[in-house]
Short mmCIF file of C-alpha atoms in Angstrom, two decimals:
data_model
loop_
_atom_site.label_atom_id
_atom_site.label_comp_id
_atom_site.label_asym_id
_atom_site.label_seq_id
_atom_site.Cartn_x
_atom_site.Cartn_y
_atom_site.Cartn_z
CA UNK A 7 0.00 0.00 0.00
CA UNK A 8 1.30 3.44 -0.90
CA UNK A 9 1.52 6.35 1.48
CA UNK A 10 0.93 10.05 0.96
CA UNK A 11 2.13 11.02 4.41
CA UNK A 12 2.66 8.91 7.47
CA UNK A 13 0.45 5.86 7.05
CA UNK A 14 -2.37 7.46 5.07
CA UNK A 15 -3.30 4.98 2.33
CA UNK A 16 -4.00 6.07 -1.24
CA UNK A 17 -7.30 5.30 -2.93
CA UNK A 18 -10.51 6.92 -4.19
CA UNK A 19 -12.48 3.84 -5.25
CA UNK A 20 -15.71 3.06 -3.43
CA UNK A 21 -14.33 -0.29 -2.28
CA UNK A 22 -11.32 1.36 -0.69
CA UNK A 23 -13.33 4.21 0.80
CA UNK A 24 -15.34 1.60 2.69
CA UNK A 25 -12.12 0.20 4.13
CA UNK A 26 -10.95 3.66 5.23
CA UNK A 27 -14.33 4.28 6.84
CA UNK A 28 -13.97 1.03 8.80
CA UNK A 29 -10.52 2.16 9.93
CA UNK A 30 -11.94 5.44 11.24
CA UNK A 31 -14.69 3.58 13.11
CA UNK A 32 -12.54 0.94 14.78
CA UNK A 33 -9.36 2.93 15.48
CA UNK A 34 -10.57 4.60 18.71
CA UNK A 35 -12.49 1.52 19.90
CA UNK A 36 -9.38 -0.35 21.14
CA UNK A 37 -10.84 -3.76 20.24
CA UNK A 38 -9.17 -6.61 18.37
CA UNK A 39 -9.15 -6.32 14.57
CA UNK A 40 -8.72 -9.07 11.98
CA UNK A 41 -7.50 -7.79 8.59
CA UNK A 42 -7.98 -10.21 5.70
CA UNK A 43 -6.88 -9.89 2.10
CA UNK A 44 -4.69 -11.29 -0.62
CA UNK A 45 -0.92 -11.02 -0.46
CA UNK A 46 0.26 -7.52 -1.31
CA UNK A 47 -3.00 -5.68 -0.61
CA UNK A 48 -1.51 -3.57 2.20
CA UNK A 49 -2.68 -5.28 5.38
CA UNK A 50 0.29 -4.02 7.40
CA UNK A 51 -0.27 -0.41 6.37
CA UNK A 52 -3.95 -0.60 7.34
CA UNK A 53 -2.90 -1.98 10.74
CA UNK A 54 -0.48 0.89 11.19
CA UNK A 55 -3.17 3.39 10.15
CA UNK A 56 -5.44 1.96 12.85
CA UNK A 57 -2.65 2.35 15.41
CA UNK A 58 -1.87 5.94 14.41
CA UNK A 59 -5.54 6.97 14.60
CA UNK A 60 -6.04 5.37 18.02
CA UNK A 61 -5.37 6.54 21.56
CA UNK A 62 -2.28 4.30 21.52
CA UNK A 63 -0.58 6.30 18.77
CA UNK A 64 2.10 7.46 21.23
CA UNK A 65 2.95 3.87 22.13
CA UNK A 66 4.94 1.27 20.19
CA UNK A 67 3.72 -0.46 17.06
CA UNK A 68 5.26 -3.95 17.16
CA UNK A 69 5.01 -6.54 14.36
CA UNK A 70 5.53 -10.30 14.35
CA UNK A 71 5.34 -12.27 11.11
CA UNK A 72 4.24 -15.76 12.17
CA UNK A 73 5.28 -17.22 8.81
CA UNK A 74 8.82 -15.82 8.86
CA UNK A 75 9.97 -17.32 12.18
CA UNK A 76 10.59 -21.05 12.76
CA UNK A 77 7.89 -22.69 14.87
CA UNK A 78 10.41 -23.59 17.60
CA UNK A 79 11.31 -19.93 18.13
CA UNK A 80 7.85 -18.38 17.92
CA UNK A 81 7.04 -18.87 21.61
CA UNK A 82 10.23 -17.12 22.63
CA UNK A 83 9.54 -14.29 20.15
CA UNK A 84 6.04 -13.86 21.56
CA UNK A 85 6.66 -14.17 25.30
CA UNK A 86 10.43 -13.86 25.74
CA UNK A 87 12.74 -16.16 27.72
CA UNK A 88 15.03 -16.25 30.71
CA UNK A 89 18.70 -16.97 30.57
CA UNK A 90 19.27 -20.71 30.32
CA UNK A 91 15.64 -21.46 29.40
CA UNK A 92 16.90 -23.53 26.45
CA UNK A 93 20.11 -24.23 24.60
CA UNK A 94 21.48 -20.96 23.24
CA UNK A 95 19.52 -18.72 25.64
CA UNK A 96 22.56 -16.84 26.93
CA UNK A 97 20.64 -13.88 28.34
CA UNK A 98 17.16 -12.73 29.22
CA UNK A 99 15.08 -11.51 26.31
CA UNK A 100 11.80 -9.61 26.29
CA UNK A 101 9.03 -11.00 24.12
CA UNK A 102 7.41 -8.80 21.53
CA UNK A 103 4.14 -8.92 23.43
CA UNK A 104 5.86 -7.18 26.35
CA UNK A 105 7.68 -4.74 24.06
CA UNK A 106 4.28 -3.71 22.66
CA UNK A 107 2.96 -2.75 26.12
CA UNK A 108 0.76 0.39 25.94
CA UNK A 109 0.81 0.10 22.17
CA UNK A 110 -0.36 -2.12 19.31
CA UNK A 111 0.83 -5.62 18.47
CA UNK A 112 0.38 -6.86 14.88
CA UNK A 113 0.31 -10.62 14.42
CA UNK A 114 0.95 -10.87 10.70
CA UNK A 115 0.11 -14.13 8.88
CA UNK A 116 -1.71 -15.39 11.99
CA UNK A 117 -2.90 -18.45 10.05
CA UNK A 118 0.67 -19.79 10.23
CA UNK A 119 0.69 -19.85 14.05
CA UNK A 120 1.23 -23.47 15.18
CA UNK A 121 -1.75 -25.15 16.84
CA UNK A 122 0.23 -25.99 19.99
CA UNK A 123 1.02 -22.31 20.56
CA UNK A 124 -2.52 -21.01 20.01
CA UNK A 125 -3.85 -21.80 23.54
CA UNK A 126 -0.98 -19.83 25.10
CA UNK A 127 -1.66 -16.85 22.87
CA UNK A 128 -5.38 -17.07 23.63
CA UNK A 129 -4.72 -16.99 27.36
CA UNK A 130 -2.39 -14.00 26.96
CA UNK A 131 -5.05 -12.11 25.00
CA UNK A 132 -7.88 -12.93 27.40
CA UNK A 133 -6.02 -12.50 30.70
CA UNK A 134 -3.54 -9.86 29.50
CA UNK A 135 -0.79 -11.86 31.21
CA UNK A 136 1.82 -14.51 30.42
CA UNK A 137 5.11 -16.00 31.63
CA UNK A 138 8.45 -15.95 29.89
CA UNK A 139 10.01 -19.27 28.93
CA UNK A 140 11.96 -20.55 31.91
CA UNK A 141 10.16 -18.29 34.42
CA UNK A 142 7.15 -18.65 36.73
CA UNK A 143 6.73 -14.90 37.17
CA UNK A 144 3.51 -13.56 35.61
CA UNK A 145 3.88 -10.47 33.44
CA UNK A 146 0.86 -8.27 32.81
CA UNK A 147 0.55 -6.18 29.64
CA UNK A 148 -1.86 -3.67 28.13
CA UNK A 149 -1.75 -4.30 24.39
CA UNK A 150 -4.15 -3.90 21.48
CA UNK A 151 -4.08 -6.88 19.12
CA UNK A 152 -4.40 -6.65 15.35
CA UNK A 153 -4.09 -9.84 13.31
CA UNK A 154 -3.78 -10.18 9.57
CA UNK A 155 -3.90 -13.09 7.16
CA UNK A 156 -4.30 -14.03 3.51
CA UNK A 157 -5.89 -17.34 4.47
CA UNK A 158 -9.50 -18.28 5.10
CA UNK A 159 -9.44 -18.67 8.87
CA UNK A 160 -13.09 -19.69 9.01
CA UNK A 161 -12.34 -22.61 6.72
CA UNK A 162 -9.25 -23.46 8.77
CA UNK A 163 -11.44 -23.59 11.88
CA UNK A 164 -13.80 -26.01 10.09
CA UNK A 165 -10.79 -28.11 9.08
CA UNK A 166 -9.48 -28.00 12.68
CA UNK A 167 -6.31 -26.26 11.58
CA UNK A 168 -7.05 -23.18 13.71
CA UNK A 169 -8.69 -22.93 17.13
CA UNK A 170 -12.24 -21.61 17.05
CA UNK A 171 -11.90 -19.77 20.39
CA UNK A 172 -8.80 -17.91 19.20
CA UNK A 173 -10.48 -17.07 15.88
CA UNK A 174 -13.50 -15.52 17.62
CA UNK A 175 -11.21 -13.63 19.99
CA UNK A 176 -9.33 -12.06 17.06
CA UNK A 177 -12.33 -11.54 14.79
CA UNK A 178 -14.07 -8.87 16.89
CA UNK A 179 -13.92 -6.36 14.03
CA UNK A 180 -13.10 -7.87 10.61
CA UNK A 181 -11.75 -5.76 7.73
CA UNK A 182 -11.47 -7.30 4.26
CA UNK A 183 -9.13 -5.54 1.82
CA UNK A 184 -10.16 -5.64 -1.87
CA UNK A 185 -7.58 -6.83 -4.41
CA UNK A 186 -6.11 -4.24 -6.75
CA UNK A 187 -7.98 -5.69 -9.75
CA UNK A 188 -11.20 -4.51 -8.06
CA UNK A 189 -9.80 -0.99 -7.58
CA UNK A 190 -8.82 -0.04 -11.14
CA UNK A 191 -9.57 3.65 -10.59
CA UNK A 192 -6.93 3.69 -7.83
CA UNK A 193 -4.16 2.42 -10.09
CA UNK A 194 -3.28 5.84 -11.67
CA UNK A 195 -3.00 7.38 -8.19
CA UNK A 196 -0.70 4.61 -7.01
CA UNK A 197 1.38 4.74 -10.20
CA UNK A 198 1.96 8.49 -9.89
CA UNK A 199 2.85 8.13 -6.24
CA UNK A 200 5.39 5.36 -6.85
CA UNK A 201 6.90 7.18 -9.84
CA UNK A 202 7.42 10.30 -7.73
CA UNK A 203 8.84 8.28 -4.86
CA UNK A 204 11.37 6.28 -6.88
CA UNK A 205 12.26 9.09 -9.26
CA UNK A 206 13.13 11.19 -6.22
CA UNK A 207 15.16 8.39 -4.69
CA UNK A 208 17.08 7.72 -7.89
CA UNK A 209 17.38 11.42 -8.77
CA UNK A 210 15.63 11.00 -12.15
CA UNK A 211 13.64 13.90 -13.71
CA UNK A 212 10.59 11.80 -14.73
CA UNK A 213 7.50 14.00 -15.00
CA UNK A 214 5.39 12.34 -17.71
CA UNK A 215 3.53 9.02 -17.85
CA UNK A 216 2.32 8.18 -21.39
CA UNK A 217 -1.36 7.31 -21.78
CA UNK A 218 -0.47 3.97 -23.39
CA UNK A 219 1.64 3.02 -20.37
CA UNK A 220 -1.05 4.00 -17.88
CA UNK A 221 -3.73 2.20 -19.89
CA UNK A 222 -1.61 -0.95 -19.95
CA UNK A 223 -1.09 -0.78 -16.19
CA UNK A 224 -4.82 -0.33 -15.60
CA UNK A 225 -5.77 -3.35 -17.69
CA UNK A 226 -3.29 -5.72 -16.06
CA UNK A 227 -4.94 -7.98 -13.37
CA UNK A 228 -2.12 -7.57 -10.80
CA UNK A 229 -2.11 -11.00 -9.10
CA UNK A 230 0.53 -9.66 -6.71
CA UNK A 231 -1.60 -6.58 -5.97
CA UNK A 232 0.01 -3.32 -4.81
CA UNK A 233 3.33 -4.95 -3.94
CA UNK A 234 3.65 -6.15 -7.53
CA UNK A 235 2.71 -2.70 -8.88
CA UNK A 236 5.30 -1.10 -6.63
CA UNK A 237 8.03 -3.44 -7.88
CA UNK A 238 7.06 -2.88 -11.53
CA UNK A 239 7.22 0.91 -11.15
CA UNK A 240 10.54 0.79 -9.31
CA UNK A 241 12.03 -1.28 -12.13
CA UNK A 242 10.51 1.01 -14.78
CA UNK A 243 11.93 4.14 -13.13
CA UNK A 244 15.33 2.50 -12.91
CA UNK A 245 15.31 1.68 -16.65
CA UNK A 246 13.79 4.97 -17.85
CA UNK A 247 16.02 7.40 -19.74
CA UNK A 248 14.62 10.89 -20.10
CA UNK A 249 11.55 12.57 -18.63
CA UNK A 250 8.92 10.12 -19.91
CA UNK A 251 8.30 6.89 -18.00
CA UNK A 252 9.24 3.80 -19.98
CA UNK A 253 7.40 0.71 -18.80
CA UNK A 254 6.88 -2.57 -20.61
CA UNK A 255 3.80 -4.75 -20.23
CA UNK A 256 3.86 -6.16 -16.68
CA UNK A 257 3.74 -9.86 -16.03
CA UNK A 258 5.99 -12.75 -17.06
CA UNK A 259 7.91 -12.19 -20.29
CA UNK A 260 7.54 -15.84 -21.28
CA UNK A 261 4.56 -18.07 -20.86
CA UNK A 262 5.33 -21.13 -18.73
CA UNK A 263 5.65 -24.35 -20.67
CA UNK A 264 2.40 -26.25 -20.64
CA UNK A 265 2.54 -30.01 -20.10
CA UNK A 266 1.81 -32.05 -23.23
CA UNK A 267 -1.83 -33.13 -23.50
CA UNK A 268 -2.66 -36.60 -22.32
CA UNK A 269 -3.25 -39.09 -25.15
CA UNK A 270 -6.86 -39.77 -26.09
CA UNK A 271 -6.13 -43.45 -26.83
CA UNK A 272 -5.47 -46.37 -24.52
CA UNK A 273 -2.17 -48.23 -24.37
CA UNK A 274 -3.74 -51.09 -26.33
CA UNK A 275 -4.83 -48.64 -29.06
CA UNK A 276 -1.31 -47.28 -29.39
CA UNK A 277 0.20 -50.79 -29.44
CA UNK A 278 -2.29 -51.85 -32.13
CA UNK A 279 -1.42 -48.80 -34.25
CA UNK A 280 2.34 -49.36 -33.87
CA UNK A 281 2.16 -53.06 -34.82
CA UNK A 282 -0.17 -52.36 -37.77
CA UNK A 283 2.14 -49.63 -39.11
CA UNK A 284 5.11 -52.00 -38.87
CA UNK A 285 3.19 -54.74 -40.71
CA UNK A 286 2.30 -52.30 -43.48
CA UNK A 287 5.96 -51.36 -43.89
CA UNK A 288 6.90 -55.04 -44.27
CA UNK A 289 3.98 -55.71 -46.63
CA UNK A 290 2.41 -57.87 -43.90
CA UNK A 291 5.40 -60.21 -43.71
CA UNK A 292 5.55 -61.43 -40.10
CA UNK A 293 8.74 -63.55 -39.80
CA UNK A 294 12.20 -63.55 -41.27
CA UNK A 295 14.99 -61.01 -41.20
CA UNK A 296 12.90 -58.36 -42.95
CA UNK A 297 9.64 -59.24 -41.24
CA UNK A 298 7.65 -57.23 -38.73
CA UNK A 299 8.70 -59.40 -35.75
CA UNK A 300 12.38 -58.65 -36.42
CA UNK A 301 11.67 -54.92 -36.73
CA UNK A 302 9.74 -54.95 -33.48
CA UNK A 303 12.46 -56.97 -31.73
CA UNK A 304 10.14 -59.75 -30.58
CA UNK A 305 9.76 -63.45 -31.51
CA UNK A 306 7.44 -64.34 -34.39
CA UNK A 307 5.15 -66.32 -32.07
CA UNK A 308 4.88 -63.38 -29.68
CA UNK A 309 3.88 -61.06 -32.53
CA UNK A 310 1.26 -63.51 -33.75
CA UNK A 311 -0.11 -63.77 -30.21
CA UNK A 312 -0.26 -59.96 -29.87
CA UNK A 313 -1.99 -59.66 -33.26
CA UNK A 314 -4.61 -62.17 -32.18
CA UNK A 315 -5.16 -60.43 -28.82
CA UNK A 316 -5.37 -56.95 -30.34
CA UNK A 317 -7.60 -58.04 -33.25
CA UNK A 318 -5.11 -57.10 -35.97
CA UNK A 319 -5.89 -58.38 -39.51
CA UNK A 320 -5.31 -57.13 -43.01
CA UNK A 321 -5.74 -53.36 -43.18
CA UNK A 322 -8.83 -53.63 -45.36
CA UNK A 323 -10.56 -55.78 -42.73
CA UNK A 324 -9.97 -53.22 -39.95
CA UNK A 325 -9.63 -53.87 -36.20
CA UNK A 326 -11.68 -56.62 -34.71
CA UNK A 327 -10.95 -59.47 -37.18
CA UNK A 328 -9.33 -61.58 -34.50
CA UNK A 329 -8.23 -65.20 -34.61
CA UNK A 330 -5.16 -66.58 -36.40
CA UNK A 331 -3.68 -70.00 -37.10
CA UNK A 332 -0.52 -70.66 -35.11
CA UNK A 333 1.13 -72.47 -38.07
CA UNK A 334 4.87 -71.65 -38.41
CA UNK A 335 4.43 -71.07 -42.15
CA UNK A 336 1.35 -68.95 -42.33
CA UNK A 337 -1.23 -67.07 -40.34
CA UNK A 338 -4.73 -67.88 -41.51
CA UNK A 339 -7.80 -65.98 -40.29
CA UNK A 340 -10.30 -68.11 -38.42
CA UNK A 341 -13.29 -65.72 -38.43
CA UNK A 342 -14.22 -63.56 -40.11
CA UNK A 343 -12.11 -64.19 -43.29
CA UNK A 344 -10.33 -61.41 -45.12
CA UNK A 345 -12.35 -60.14 -48.02
CA UNK A 346 -9.54 -60.73 -50.53
CA UNK A 347 -8.75 -64.25 -49.13
CA UNK A 348 -5.00 -63.45 -49.03
CA UNK A 349 -2.76 -64.75 -46.30
CA UNK A 350 0.11 -63.22 -44.33
CA UNK A 351 3.31 -64.59 -45.80
CA UNK A 352 5.95 -65.90 -43.42
CA UNK A 353 9.46 -65.55 -44.74
CA UNK A 354 11.77 -68.10 -43.12
#
């Protein structure tokens, strides 16, 4: 999410105005907030905007990304630890929950929080107290909790991958951020902002965005949302020479290779076709050095057996004319007969 000043988000679309209105309503209420949205939609910036518009604005704004820290270290990051609490704990460390005292604590990617740690977090949120690892001393805190996720927590609760009591504790006031593809009228505002930001950083005199470039950016679906747009503009500014922004069509430059389509025929169909083609090439000669069996690398009797099983006869009889004599000198149809009464010649 872009900023104009401080943590003020940019957007004039109706969808985004509704989000900003929700921020204004919930900011002074001091209740828990659950921010949901796709990756790159600006969940962290909305959380910070809530903090800065609340009575806790003078306190700390502390973040913890539950997906970025190994599960074995998350408890220590949350609650802290005493010296010697585990191997490598050489000194006492404050948990982020305690660091956020009198302020706001953002639990980013809360859906990644391990199940075994969720009851401890729930107790800390309900009782406003916890103990550090390796200590029996209870620590009380006054913290506002904001959680964010790109996952469907309600579905995770149904699948028993997330505790229902913790979900309801966090979901006091839900805010759902719309993806950028649903905010097309906001794209020009965001593009101009990012161009100004990166042009200033890189000391480039870019002051014009061609209509064709802006139109291309508006039509692109932006699967990575605002974060993807930000990266595209930063790269474009870096590559631009002159005062007019040069930006190629966003998205992958090459389409990923698609897997070959699955065959429409069965293995038996393909085997029948291969044997029939080989017989045609040998003029329906089965045995001998130049016969079909030699070309296929199998004994003559095996080929005759496969022909009988697959229903292979003279090409004008078509599939299904099964039944052959097992004579070493010739293969004679049993039923139905070939229309031209010819026989497969066996060359010894």
